[in-house]
Coordinates of C-alpha atoms and ligand atoms in Angstrom, one line a residue:
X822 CA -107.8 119.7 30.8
X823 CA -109.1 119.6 27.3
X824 CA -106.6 119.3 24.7
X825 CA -106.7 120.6 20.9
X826 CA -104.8 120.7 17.7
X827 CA -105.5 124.4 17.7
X828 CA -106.3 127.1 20.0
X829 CA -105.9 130.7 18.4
X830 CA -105.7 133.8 20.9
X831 CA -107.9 136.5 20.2
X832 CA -111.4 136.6 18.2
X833 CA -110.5 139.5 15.6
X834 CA -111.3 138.8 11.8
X835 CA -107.6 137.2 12.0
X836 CA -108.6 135.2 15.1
X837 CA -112.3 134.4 14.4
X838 CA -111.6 133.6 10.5
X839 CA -108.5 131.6 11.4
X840 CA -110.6 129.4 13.8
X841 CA -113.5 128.9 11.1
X842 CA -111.1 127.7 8.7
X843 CA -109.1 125.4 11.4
X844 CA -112.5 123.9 12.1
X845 CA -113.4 123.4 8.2
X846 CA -110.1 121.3 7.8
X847 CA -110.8 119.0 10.4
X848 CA -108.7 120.1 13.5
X849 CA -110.4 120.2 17.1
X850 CA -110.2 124.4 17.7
X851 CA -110.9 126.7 20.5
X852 CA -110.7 130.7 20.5
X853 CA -110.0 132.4 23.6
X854 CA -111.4 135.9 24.0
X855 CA -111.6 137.9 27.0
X856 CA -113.8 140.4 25.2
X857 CA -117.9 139.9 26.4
X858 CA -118.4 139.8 22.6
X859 CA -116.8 137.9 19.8
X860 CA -115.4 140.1 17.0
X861 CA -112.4 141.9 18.3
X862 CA -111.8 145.7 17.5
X863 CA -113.0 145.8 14.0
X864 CA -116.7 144.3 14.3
X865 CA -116.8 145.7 17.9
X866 CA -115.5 149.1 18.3
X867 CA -113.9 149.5 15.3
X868 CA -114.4 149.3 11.1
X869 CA -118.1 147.8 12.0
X870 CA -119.8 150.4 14.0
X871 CA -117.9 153.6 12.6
X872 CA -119.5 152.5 8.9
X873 CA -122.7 152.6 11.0
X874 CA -122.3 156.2 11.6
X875 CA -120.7 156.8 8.4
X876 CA -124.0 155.5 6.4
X877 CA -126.8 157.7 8.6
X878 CA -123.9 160.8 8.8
X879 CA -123.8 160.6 5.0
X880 CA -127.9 160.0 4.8
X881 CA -127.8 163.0 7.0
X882 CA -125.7 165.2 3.9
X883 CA -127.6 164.0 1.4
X884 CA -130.7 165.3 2.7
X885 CA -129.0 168.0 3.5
X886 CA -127.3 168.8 0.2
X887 CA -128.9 166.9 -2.7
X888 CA -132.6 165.9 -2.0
X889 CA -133.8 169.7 -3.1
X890 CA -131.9 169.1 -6.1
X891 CA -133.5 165.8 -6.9
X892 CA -137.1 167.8 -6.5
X893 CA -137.3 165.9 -3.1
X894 CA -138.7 168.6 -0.6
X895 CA -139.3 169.0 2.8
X896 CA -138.0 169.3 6.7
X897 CA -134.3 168.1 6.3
X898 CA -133.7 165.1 9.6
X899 CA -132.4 166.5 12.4
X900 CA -129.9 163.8 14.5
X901 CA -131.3 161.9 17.3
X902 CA -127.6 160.9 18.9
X903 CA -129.3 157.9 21.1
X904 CA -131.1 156.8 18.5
X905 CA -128.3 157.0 16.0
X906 CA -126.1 154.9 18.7
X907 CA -128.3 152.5 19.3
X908 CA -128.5 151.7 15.4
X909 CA -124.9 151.4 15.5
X910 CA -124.9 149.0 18.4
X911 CA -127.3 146.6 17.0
X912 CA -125.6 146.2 13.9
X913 CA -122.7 145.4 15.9
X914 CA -124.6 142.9 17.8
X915 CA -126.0 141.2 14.6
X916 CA -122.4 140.9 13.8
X917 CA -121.3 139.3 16.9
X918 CA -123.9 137.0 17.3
X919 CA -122.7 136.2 14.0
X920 CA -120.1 134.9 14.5
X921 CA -121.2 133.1 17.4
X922 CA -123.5 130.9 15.4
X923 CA -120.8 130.5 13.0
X924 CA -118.5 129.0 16.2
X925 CA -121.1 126.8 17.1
X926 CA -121.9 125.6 13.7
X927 CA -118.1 124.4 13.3
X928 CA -117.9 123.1 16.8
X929 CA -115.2 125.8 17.6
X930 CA -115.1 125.9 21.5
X931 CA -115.2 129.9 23.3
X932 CA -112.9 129.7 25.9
X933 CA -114.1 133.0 27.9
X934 CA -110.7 134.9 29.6
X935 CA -107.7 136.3 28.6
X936 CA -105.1 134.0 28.0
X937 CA -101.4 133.4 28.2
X938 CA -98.8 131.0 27.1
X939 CA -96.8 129.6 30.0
X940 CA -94.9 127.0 27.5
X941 CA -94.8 125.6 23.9
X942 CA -98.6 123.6 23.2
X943 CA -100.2 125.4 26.4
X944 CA -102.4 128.2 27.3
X945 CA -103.6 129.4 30.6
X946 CA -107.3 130.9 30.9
X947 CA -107.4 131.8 34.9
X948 CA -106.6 129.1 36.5
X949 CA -107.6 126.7 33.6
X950 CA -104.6 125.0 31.5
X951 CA -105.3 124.0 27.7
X952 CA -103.0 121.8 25.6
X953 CA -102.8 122.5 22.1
X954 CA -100.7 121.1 19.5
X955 CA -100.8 124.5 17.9
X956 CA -101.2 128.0 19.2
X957 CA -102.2 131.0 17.1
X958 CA -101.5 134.7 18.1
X959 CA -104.4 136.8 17.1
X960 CA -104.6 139.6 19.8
X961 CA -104.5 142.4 17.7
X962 CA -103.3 146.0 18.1
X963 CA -104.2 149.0 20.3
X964 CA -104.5 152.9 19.8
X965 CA -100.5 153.8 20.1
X966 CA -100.1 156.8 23.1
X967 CA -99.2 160.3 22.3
X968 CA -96.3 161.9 25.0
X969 CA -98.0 164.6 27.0
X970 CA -101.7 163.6 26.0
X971 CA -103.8 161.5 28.0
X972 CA -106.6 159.7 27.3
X973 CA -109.8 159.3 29.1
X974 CA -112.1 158.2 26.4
X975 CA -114.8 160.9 26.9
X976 CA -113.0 164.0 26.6
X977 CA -109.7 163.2 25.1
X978 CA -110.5 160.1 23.6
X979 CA -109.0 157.0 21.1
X980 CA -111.5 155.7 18.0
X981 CA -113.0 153.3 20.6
X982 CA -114.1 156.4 22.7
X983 CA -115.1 158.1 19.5
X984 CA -118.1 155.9 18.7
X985 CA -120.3 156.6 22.6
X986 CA -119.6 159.9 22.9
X987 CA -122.5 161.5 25.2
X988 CA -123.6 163.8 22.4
X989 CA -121.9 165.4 19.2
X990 CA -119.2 167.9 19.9
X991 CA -119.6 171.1 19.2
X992 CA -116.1 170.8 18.2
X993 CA -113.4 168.6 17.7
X994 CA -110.1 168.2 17.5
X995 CA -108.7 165.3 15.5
X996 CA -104.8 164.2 16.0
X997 CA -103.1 162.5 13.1
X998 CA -104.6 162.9 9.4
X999 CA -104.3 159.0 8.5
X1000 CA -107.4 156.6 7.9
X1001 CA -109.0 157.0 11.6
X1002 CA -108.9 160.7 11.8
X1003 CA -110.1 161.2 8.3
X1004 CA -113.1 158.8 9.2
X1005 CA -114.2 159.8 11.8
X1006 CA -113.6 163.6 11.6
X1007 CA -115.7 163.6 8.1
X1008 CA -118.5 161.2 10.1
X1009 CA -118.4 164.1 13.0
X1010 CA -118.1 166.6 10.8
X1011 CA -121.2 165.5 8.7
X1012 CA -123.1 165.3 11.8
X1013 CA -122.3 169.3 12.9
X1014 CA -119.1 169.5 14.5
X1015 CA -116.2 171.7 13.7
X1016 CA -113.4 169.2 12.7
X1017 CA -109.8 170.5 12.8
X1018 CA -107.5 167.9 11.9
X1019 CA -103.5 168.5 13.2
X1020 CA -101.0 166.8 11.5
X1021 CA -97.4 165.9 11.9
X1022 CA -96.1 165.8 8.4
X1023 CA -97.2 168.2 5.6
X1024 CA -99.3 165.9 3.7
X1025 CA -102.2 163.6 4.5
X1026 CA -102.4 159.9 4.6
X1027 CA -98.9 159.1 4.8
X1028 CA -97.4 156.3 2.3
X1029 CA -100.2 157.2 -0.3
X1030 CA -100.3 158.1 -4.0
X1031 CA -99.4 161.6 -4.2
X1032 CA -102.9 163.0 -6.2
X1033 CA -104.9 161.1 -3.7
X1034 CA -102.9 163.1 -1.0
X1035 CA -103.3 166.3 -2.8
X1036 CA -107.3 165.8 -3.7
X1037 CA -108.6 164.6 -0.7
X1038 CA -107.7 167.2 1.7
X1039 CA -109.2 169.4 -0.6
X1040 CA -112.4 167.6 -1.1
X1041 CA -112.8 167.2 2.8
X1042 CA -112.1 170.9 3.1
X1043 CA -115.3 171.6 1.2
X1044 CA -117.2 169.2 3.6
X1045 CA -116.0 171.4 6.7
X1046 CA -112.9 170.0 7.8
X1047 CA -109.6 172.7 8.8
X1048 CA -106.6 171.2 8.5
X1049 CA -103.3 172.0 10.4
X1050 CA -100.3 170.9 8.8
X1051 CA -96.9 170.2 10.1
X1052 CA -97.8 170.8 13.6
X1053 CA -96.3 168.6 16.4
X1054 CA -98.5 168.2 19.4
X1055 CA -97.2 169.0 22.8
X1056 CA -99.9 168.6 25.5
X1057 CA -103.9 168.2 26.2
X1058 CA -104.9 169.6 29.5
X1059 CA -108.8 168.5 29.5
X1060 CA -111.6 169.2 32.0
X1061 CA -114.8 166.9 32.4
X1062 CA -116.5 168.9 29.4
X1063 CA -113.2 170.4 27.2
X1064 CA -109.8 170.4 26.1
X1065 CA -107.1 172.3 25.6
X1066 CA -104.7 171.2 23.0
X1067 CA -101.4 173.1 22.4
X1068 CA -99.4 172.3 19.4
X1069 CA -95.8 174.0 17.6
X1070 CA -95.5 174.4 13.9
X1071 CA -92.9 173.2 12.8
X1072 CA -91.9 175.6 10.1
X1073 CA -91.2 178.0 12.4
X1074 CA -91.2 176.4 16.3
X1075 CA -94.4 178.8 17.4
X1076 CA -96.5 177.5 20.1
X1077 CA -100.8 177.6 19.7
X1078 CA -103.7 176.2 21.9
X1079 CA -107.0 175.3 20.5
X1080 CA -110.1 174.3 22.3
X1081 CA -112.5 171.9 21.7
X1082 CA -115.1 169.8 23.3
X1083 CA -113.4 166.3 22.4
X1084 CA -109.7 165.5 21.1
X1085 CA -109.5 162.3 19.2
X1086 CA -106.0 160.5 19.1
X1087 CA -105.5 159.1 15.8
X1088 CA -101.4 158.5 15.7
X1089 CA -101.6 155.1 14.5
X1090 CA -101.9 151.9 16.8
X1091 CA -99.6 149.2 18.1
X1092 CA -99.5 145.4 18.4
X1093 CA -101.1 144.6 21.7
X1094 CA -99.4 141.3 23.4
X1095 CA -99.3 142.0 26.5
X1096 CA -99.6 139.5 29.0
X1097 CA -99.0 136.5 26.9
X1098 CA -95.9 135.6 28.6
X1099 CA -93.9 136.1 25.2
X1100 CA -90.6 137.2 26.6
X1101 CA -90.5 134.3 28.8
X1102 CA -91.3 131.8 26.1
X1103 CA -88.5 133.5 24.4
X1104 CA -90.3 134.8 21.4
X1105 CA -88.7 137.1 19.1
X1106 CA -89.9 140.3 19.0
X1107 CA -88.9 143.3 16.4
X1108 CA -88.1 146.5 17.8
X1109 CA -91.6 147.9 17.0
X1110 CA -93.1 145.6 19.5
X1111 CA -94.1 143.0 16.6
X1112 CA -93.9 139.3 16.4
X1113 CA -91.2 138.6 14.4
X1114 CA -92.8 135.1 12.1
X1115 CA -91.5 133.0 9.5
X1116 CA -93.1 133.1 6.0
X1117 CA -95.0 130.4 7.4
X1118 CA -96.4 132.7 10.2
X1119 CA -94.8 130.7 12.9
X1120 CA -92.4 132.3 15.6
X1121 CA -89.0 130.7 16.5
X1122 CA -90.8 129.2 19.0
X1123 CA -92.3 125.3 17.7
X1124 CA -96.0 125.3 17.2
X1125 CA -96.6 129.1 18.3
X1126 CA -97.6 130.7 15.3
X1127 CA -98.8 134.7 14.7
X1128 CA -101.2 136.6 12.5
X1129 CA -102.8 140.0 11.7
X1130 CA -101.8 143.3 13.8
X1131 CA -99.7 141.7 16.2
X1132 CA -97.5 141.1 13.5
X1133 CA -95.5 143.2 10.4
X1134 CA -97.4 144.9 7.7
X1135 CA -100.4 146.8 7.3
X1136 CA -103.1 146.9 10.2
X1137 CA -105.9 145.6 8.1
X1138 CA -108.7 143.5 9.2
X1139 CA -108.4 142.0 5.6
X1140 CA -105.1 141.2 5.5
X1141 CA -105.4 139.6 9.2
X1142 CA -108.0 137.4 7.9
X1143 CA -106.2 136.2 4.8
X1144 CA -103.3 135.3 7.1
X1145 CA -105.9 133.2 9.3
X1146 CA -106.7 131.6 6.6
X1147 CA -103.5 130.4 5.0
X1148 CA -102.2 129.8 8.7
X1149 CA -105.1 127.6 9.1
X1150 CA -103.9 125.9 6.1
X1151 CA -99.9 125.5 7.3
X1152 CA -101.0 124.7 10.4
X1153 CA -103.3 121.5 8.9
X1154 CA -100.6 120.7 6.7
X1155 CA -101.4 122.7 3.7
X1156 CA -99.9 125.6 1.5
X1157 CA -101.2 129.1 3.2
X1158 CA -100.2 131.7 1.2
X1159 CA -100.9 135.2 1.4
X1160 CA -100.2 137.5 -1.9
X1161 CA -99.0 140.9 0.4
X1162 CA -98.2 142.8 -2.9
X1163 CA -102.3 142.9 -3.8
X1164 CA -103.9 144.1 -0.5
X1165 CA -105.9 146.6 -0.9
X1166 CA -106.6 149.9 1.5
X1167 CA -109.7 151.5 1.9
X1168 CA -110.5 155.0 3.3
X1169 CA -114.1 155.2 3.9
X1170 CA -114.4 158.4 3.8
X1171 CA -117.1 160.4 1.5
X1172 CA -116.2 159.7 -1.3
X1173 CA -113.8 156.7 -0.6
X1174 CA -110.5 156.1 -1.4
X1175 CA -109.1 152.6 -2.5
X1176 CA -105.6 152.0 -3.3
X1177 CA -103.5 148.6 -4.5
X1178 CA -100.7 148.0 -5.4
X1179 CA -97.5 150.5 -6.2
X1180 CA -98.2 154.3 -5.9
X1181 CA -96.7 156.4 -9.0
X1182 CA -94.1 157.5 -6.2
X1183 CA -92.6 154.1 -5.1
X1184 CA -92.6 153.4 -8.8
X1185 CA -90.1 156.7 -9.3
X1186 CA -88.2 156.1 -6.5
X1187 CA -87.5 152.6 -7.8
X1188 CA -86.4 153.8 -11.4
X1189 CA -89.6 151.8 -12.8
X1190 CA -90.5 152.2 -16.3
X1191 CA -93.6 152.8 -15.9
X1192 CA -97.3 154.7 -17.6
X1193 CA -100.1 156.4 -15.9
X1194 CA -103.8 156.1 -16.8
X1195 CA -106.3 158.4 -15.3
X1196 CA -109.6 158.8 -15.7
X1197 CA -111.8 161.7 -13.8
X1198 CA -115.0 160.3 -12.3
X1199 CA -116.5 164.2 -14.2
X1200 CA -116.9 161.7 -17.9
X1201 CA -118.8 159.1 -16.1
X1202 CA -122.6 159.6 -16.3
X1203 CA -124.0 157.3 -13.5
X1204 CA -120.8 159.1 -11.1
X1205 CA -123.0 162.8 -11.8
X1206 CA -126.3 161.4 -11.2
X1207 CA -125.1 160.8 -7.7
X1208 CA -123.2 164.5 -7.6
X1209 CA -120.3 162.3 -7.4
X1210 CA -118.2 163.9 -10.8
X1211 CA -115.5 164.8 -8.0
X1212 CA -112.2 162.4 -8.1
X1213 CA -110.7 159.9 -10.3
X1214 CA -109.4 156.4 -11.3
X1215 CA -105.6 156.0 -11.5
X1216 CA -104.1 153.0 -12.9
X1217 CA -100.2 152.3 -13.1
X1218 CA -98.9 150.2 -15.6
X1219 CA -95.6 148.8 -16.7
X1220 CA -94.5 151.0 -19.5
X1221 CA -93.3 147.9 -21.9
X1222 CA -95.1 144.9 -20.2
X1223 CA -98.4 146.9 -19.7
X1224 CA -98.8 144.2 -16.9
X1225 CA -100.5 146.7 -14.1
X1226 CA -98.8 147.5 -11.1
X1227 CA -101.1 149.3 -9.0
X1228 CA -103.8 151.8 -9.1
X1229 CA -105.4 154.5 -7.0
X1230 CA -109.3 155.6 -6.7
X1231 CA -110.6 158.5 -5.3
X1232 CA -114.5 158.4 -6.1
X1233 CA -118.1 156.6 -5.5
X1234 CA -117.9 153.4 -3.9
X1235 CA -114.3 153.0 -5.0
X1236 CA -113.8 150.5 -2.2
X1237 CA -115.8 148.3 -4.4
X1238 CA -114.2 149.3 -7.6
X1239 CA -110.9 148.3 -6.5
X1240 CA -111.7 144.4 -6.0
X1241 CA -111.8 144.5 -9.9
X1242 CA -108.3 145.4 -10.3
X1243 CA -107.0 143.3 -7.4
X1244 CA -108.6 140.4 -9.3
X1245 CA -106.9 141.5 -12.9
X1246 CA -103.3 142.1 -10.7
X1247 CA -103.6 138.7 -9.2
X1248 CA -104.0 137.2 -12.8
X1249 CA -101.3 139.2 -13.8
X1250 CA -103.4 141.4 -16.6
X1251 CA -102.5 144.0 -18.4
X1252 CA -104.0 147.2 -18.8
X1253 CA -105.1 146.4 -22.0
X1254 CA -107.2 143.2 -21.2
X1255 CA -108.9 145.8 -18.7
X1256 CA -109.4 147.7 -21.1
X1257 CA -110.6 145.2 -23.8
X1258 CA -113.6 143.7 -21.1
X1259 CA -116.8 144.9 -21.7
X1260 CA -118.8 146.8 -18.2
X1261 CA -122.0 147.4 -18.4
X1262 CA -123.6 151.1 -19.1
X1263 CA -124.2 153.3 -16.9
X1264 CA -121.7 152.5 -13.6
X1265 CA -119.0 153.7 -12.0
X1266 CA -117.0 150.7 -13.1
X1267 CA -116.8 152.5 -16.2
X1268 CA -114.5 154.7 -14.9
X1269 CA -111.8 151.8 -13.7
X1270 CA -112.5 151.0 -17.8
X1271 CA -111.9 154.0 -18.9
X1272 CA -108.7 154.7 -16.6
X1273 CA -107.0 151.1 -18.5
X1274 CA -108.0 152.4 -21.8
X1275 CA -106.0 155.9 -20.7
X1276 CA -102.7 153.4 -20.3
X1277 CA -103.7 152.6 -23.7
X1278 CA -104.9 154.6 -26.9
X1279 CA -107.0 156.6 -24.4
X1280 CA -110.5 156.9 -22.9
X1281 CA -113.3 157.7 -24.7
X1282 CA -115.1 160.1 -22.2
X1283 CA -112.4 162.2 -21.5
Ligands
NAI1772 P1 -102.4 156.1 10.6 O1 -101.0 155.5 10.7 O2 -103.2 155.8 9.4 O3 -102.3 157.7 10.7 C1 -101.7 158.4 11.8 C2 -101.4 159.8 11.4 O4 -101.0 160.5 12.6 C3 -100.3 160.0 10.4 O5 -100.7 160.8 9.4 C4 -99.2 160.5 11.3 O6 -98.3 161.3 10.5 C5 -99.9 161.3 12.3 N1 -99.2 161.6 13.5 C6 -98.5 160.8 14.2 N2 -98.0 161.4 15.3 C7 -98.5 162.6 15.4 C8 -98.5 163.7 16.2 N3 -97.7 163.7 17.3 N4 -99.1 164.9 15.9 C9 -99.9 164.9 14.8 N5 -100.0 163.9 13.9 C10 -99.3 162.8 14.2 O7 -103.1 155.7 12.0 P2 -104.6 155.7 12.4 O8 -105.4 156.5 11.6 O9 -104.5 155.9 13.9 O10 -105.0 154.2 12.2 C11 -104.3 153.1 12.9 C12 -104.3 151.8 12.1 O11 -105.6 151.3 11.9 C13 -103.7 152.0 10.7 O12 -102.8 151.1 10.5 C14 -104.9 151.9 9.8 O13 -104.5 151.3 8.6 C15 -105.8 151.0 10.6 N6 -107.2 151.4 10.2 C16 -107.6 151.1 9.0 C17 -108.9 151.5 8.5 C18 -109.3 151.2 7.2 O14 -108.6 150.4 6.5 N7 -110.3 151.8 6.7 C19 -109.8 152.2 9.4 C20 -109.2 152.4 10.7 C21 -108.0 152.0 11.1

């Protein structure tokens, strides 16, 4: 029985970047993983190989849309799907092997299985027992199930199934208008297929700033997409080669079927622990299936700490691996801490969507005096050179403090852009110093620039 001072469960970026850190620190770590491949959803069927199809999907509409304009000429690609999946798969392997070199260049051991914890400082792989002096939930989440819709991952299928489909559909169906469905359903849309997006509530993206939930459905409507508001799904009755959906409005409790030749299931997904043995151990749970942690990500239970999805707050690879890391850091003895007030969110769809902070509405809700800067991406030169003039830069300030509290960006490569206000929030900056920090000429940072200088005596483009 080998014996360790850490061994984390599950090789997702919480797991894997937890482990690296554990390693760098000085503490004897193992991972254990049941998957064939290190990674866990994200790098294996999940953020990693839908960007894959999201980069040749939007090669695809460029050459489509804009290379005539750009005086390029002649036959537009046509998609070769097996070629196009196997370019996704080996960027995923590149990843994974990744990370393998990077386990055995900190001397992290692999334990291969699925594991369990039969009792405080050990876990069980098969019929193997491991002490540890600390153990480290990282198993993630899964794709939460819909009542009266079941999954089969070829017909009616979660985002995993999404990304080896045998061929583009000719039509889809995509359930739930949050960050999967948008994704994907602009990737497959891109690609040919009729998208139609049905969603519960009447507005997209759920928990977003309102003007990103007003433009985006709009901007995706010009790329193809139908959208179904307010419509609760009932059933899917699928063959081998289509589906039937049927959904009721809710406005006015009418029933309607649409076909198409896959569904996707994008309703949000849920911490996946099973088989860990928690509820013997006595862990505490919250109702929503989460392990309940103190601020020092440890459990009620001695030694058994938890991090990422399988815990509260948003499902973000990101924000999993910040929590490995400062766990890592408690668990060797130092001060982890994780700011959760400056995580950003990305949408990746075209163009992206990056958000931090407070949205105007939380602001409102909260009686906060604050002031809105915005800045359309239509004044920034380098945004039109790309055809990109569409969406904005929205920065929330504190109205007396101008200390910013949050901002919202709907534009070219705004998941980029973003990383400059999270590092301005976490100094505590204002909008002004922002403002007052020369960017360079011609980039679409001008517009974050710009969108400060709007809190302020205004933008100059504009
Ligand atoms: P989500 O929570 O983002 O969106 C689910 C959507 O489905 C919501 O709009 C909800 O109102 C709707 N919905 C729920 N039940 C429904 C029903 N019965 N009929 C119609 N609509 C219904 O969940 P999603 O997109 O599945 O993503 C899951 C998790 O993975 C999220 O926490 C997300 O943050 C994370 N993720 C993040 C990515 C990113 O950061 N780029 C990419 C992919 C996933």
């Amino acid at each position: 029985m080998a014996t360790y001072d850490v061994i984390i469960i599950g090789a997702g970026p919480g797991g894997y970047v937890c482990a690296i850190r554990c390693a760098q620190l000085g503490l004897k770590t193992a991972v254990v993983e049941g998957r064939e491949t290190l990674g866990g959803t994200c790098l294996n069927v999940g953020c990693i190989p839908s960007k894959a199809l999201l980069h040749a999907s939007h090669s695809l509409h460029e050459a489509q849309h804009n290379f005539a304009k750009m005086g390029l000429k002649g036959k537009s690609p046509s998609v070769d799907w097996k070629q196009m999946l196997t370019y996704k798969d080996e960027v995923v392997e590149g990843n994974t092997k990744g990370i393998e070199f990077l386990f055995k260049k900190n001397k992290i051991d692999w334990i291969k299985g699925w594991g369990s914890i039969p009792a405080a400082g050990q876990v069980k792989v098969g019929d193997d027992l491991h002490e540890a002096k600390n153990i480290i939930i990282a198993t993630g989440s899964e794709p939460s199930e819909l009542p009266g819709v079941t999954v089969d991952e070829k017909v009616v299928v979660t985002s995993t199934g999404a990304l080896t489909l045998g061929k583009v559909p000719k039509r889809m169906v995509v359930i739930g208008a949050g960050v999967i469905g948008l994704e994907l359903g602009s990737v497959y849309a891109r690609l040919g297929a009729e998208v139609t997006v049905i969603e519960f509530l009447n507005e997209v993206t759920p928990g977003m700033d309102k003007d990103v939930q007003k433009i985006l459905p709009r901007m995706l409507k010009k790329q193809g997409l139908k959208f179904i508001m307010g419509a609760a799904v009932q059933s899917t009755q699928a063959t081998k080669t289509k589906a039937k959906l049927t959904y009721k409005l809710r406005k006015d409790d009418s029933e309607h079927v649409v076909e198409a030749d896959v569904v996707l299931v994008a309703t949000g997904r849920k911490p996946f622990t099973d088989g860990l043995g928690l509820k013997a151990l006595g862990v505490t749970m919250s109702p929503r299936g989460q392990v309940q942690t103190g601020k020092d990500w440890q459990t009620n239970i001695k030694g058994i700490y938890a991090i990422g999805d399988a815990i509260d707050g948003p499902m973000l690879a990101h924000k999993a691996e910040d929590e490995g890391i400062a766990a890592a850091e408690t668990v060797a003895g130092k001060h982890g801490h994780v700011n959760y007030g400056i995580i950003p969110g990305v949408i990746y769809t075209a163009p992206e969507i990056a958000s931090v902070g407070a949205t105007e509405q939380a602001l409102k809700e909260a009686g906060h005096d604050y002031k809105v800067g915005k800045f359309q991406f239509m004044g920034n030169a380098r945004a039109k050179t790309i055809f990109a003039g569409e969406g904005f830069v929205k920065i929330l300030a504190d109205k007396k403090t101008d200390r910013i509290l949050g901002a919202h960006i709907v534009g070219p490569a705004a998941g980029e852009l973003i990383h400059e206000i999270c590092v301005a929030m976490e100094f505590g900056a204002s909008a002004e110093d922002l403002a007052m920090t020369c960017h360079a000429h011609p980039t679409y940072s001008e517009a974050v620039r710009e969108a400060a200088m709007a809190c302020g005596d205004g933008p100059i483009h504009s």
